[in-house]
Amino acid sequence: MSPITGPRPIGARRAVLLLIAATAVWAFVRLLAGSSPALPDASMISGVVEFVSGAAHPALAYESASVPRGAPPLLVKAMLAARTTVVYAAAAMSLALVVGAMLGFFASTAWWSADITGAGGRLAATLRHGPGAAVYASARVLIAAMRSVHELLWAVFFLAAFGLTGVAVVVAIAIPFGATLAKVFSELIDEAPRDAAAALAAAGAGPVQVYLFGLVPRALPDMGAYALYRFECALRSSAVLGFFGPETLGKFIKQSWNENHYGEVWTYLYTLFALIALADWWSGAMRRRFVA
Amino acid sequence: MIDRLEHVRSLQLDRPRSRFLRWSMAALVALMVAAWGSSELSFEDAFSARRRANAARFLGEIVPYPLQGRPFDATVAVDWGRDRLEDASGAVGTTLAISVAAAVLAALAGLLLAVPAARNLASPEALVDATAAPSFAARAAWAALVATVRAFMIFVRSVPEYIWAFLLVQLLGFDAWPAVFALALHNTGILGKLTAETLEDADQSPARALRALGATRTQAVITALAPQILPRFLLYFFYRWETCLREATVLGMLGVVSLGSLVRDARVSNFYDEMVLYVAIAAALVLAGDLLSAAARAIVRRAS
């Protein structure tokens, strides 16, 4: 038995780690060259302490001396902002699901693969050699283009073009979210086990039936789980868009901050946290029952 | 024939059903329908004549400034584009650096926090066969630790990165570092949770064997569990880095010099042509990051 001699090649994992470390060094050097993480001076520290200590006692009523007449109580206002956040997120998700389902179909390889359309049929041949790959490629390019613009940037774009409307906010969130859903849906459909589809095809079902009843149900639990996760992300994005005008939680966080009412800021932060925690719990409960 | 139909029917009747799931799905659909009916989403306002005029004017303004109102000239457009790219190159580098620094910090912090959050590791008799039942106080203390770390991670990841960045930039100054810390904070919650779950799902037997031979908890984790979870951890890392890059492009809108600040400056000056170009540059950066991340994840998957 000869011992292993000679230099060992660097494994792929180690190479990846080295790459990450090297890039990290570059990143820190570059950022430090711009400015060092300022050793906080006294005023900064007191500001941070003042803000963080507000966590223990969020405001339950307005903190300013003069409250405009007819303004709802603070907690009601927080609830209304939460409601608006949910409205925008839900509308955006409804659009995103439609877009995701359609684009996801075209961006998957399943609908023109031999397993589904039957290896020998004319339909399969025409799809594979003709439009199949072209449609797939254009769908992927479209998805990439839609995804790479952040929803905030879409929102800035639409707000500049159309002004402040709810539809602009919803579409701004729906575009990248729909594209992300399409990408994940297409991957889940492609990776789903094809045992049921094969059984249906062997029993003589047509391509559409094989796809709809054999392939999609196998991927549906994972698709549903991811869609629920996306809904949670939509809630967060909807809250953040409030910084640009819509009356979601972000707007009031910014307003209260600018008035130095840290208690109110924490109230809105806790409302957002409660909203996300509720969505997280609900989607977890649903996901457990998907698998069952 | 009748038997087979009855068999299929009985299979259908016996399938697992959940009333909670049905009601939840119905509620979600109702929520989405109701959302469209609510007052914030009025279509008449969205597509009124004034807004359409606005949009038409906007489309005219995103043409590069030197070309507005004149016939299209490719060289002028390219020159204008090249000037903007030069202006943007610093911002591109800063955006990239912010994303990498934040992702790495989040990975280290998440890894550290994952151990006290993993229920198989943060317990009185971790990775050993209990000889005597641990005291109630010991179990309660460990359970409290797990709960606290997990609650911290949930809170930190439920506040969006942009809001953390807003708070930290306001508190610590208009600098790249508050943005880095904000991104890192949010992603620590995410990576910590994912790593804790991976630690819990990993094969415990090598670690248990080492503990039985006398290794401490730390030694067992470092030598037996960490190598197992490394591939999955790298996958999560690259996935989060992609998202960090996306977020870093917009965090500039808070004042940090990244692509987002260029977008914001162009917007407030009404230079919509530059704004659209910077958005396109940001998109190209994110796209490149996506491809890089996908390639890296493929390498890691193949190697494990």
PDB file of C-alpha atoms in Angstrom, chain B residues 57 59-73 76 273:
ATOM      1  CA  ARG B  57     -43.894  63.229 -20.614  1.00  0.00           C
ATOM      2  CA  LEU B  59     -41.143  58.589 -21.533  1.00  0.00           C
ATOM      3  CA  GLY B  60     -39.874  61.589 -23.423  1.00  0.00           C
ATOM      4  CA  GLU B  61     -37.528  62.522 -20.614  1.00  0.00           C
ATOM      5  CA  ILE B  62     -35.753  59.210 -20.273  1.00  0.00           C
ATOM      6  CA  VAL B  63     -34.113  59.677 -23.648  1.00  0.00           C
ATOM      7  CA  PRO B  64     -30.493  60.696 -23.026  1.00  0.00           C
ATOM      8  CA  TYR B  65     -30.286  64.434 -22.597  1.00  0.00           C
ATOM      9  CA  PRO B  66     -27.999  65.196 -25.566  1.00  0.00           C
ATOM     10  CA  LEU B  67     -30.443  63.395 -27.812  1.00  0.00           C
ATOM     11  CA  GLN B  68     -33.718  64.886 -26.642  1.00  0.00           C
ATOM     12  CA  GLY B  69     -35.573  66.533 -29.448  1.00  0.00           C
ATOM     13  CA  ARG B  70     -32.917  65.607 -32.008  1.00  0.00           C
ATOM     14  CA  PRO B  71     -32.590  62.709 -34.420  1.00  0.00           C
ATOM     15  CA  PHE B  72     -30.986  59.625 -32.960  1.00  0.00           C
ATOM     16  CA  ASP B  73     -27.174  59.639 -33.166  1.00  0.00           C
ATOM     17  CA  VAL B  76     -23.620  60.816 -29.015  1.00  0.00           C
ATOM     18  CA  ASP B 273     -32.444  59.737 -18.455  1.00  0.00           C
TER      19      ASP B 273
END
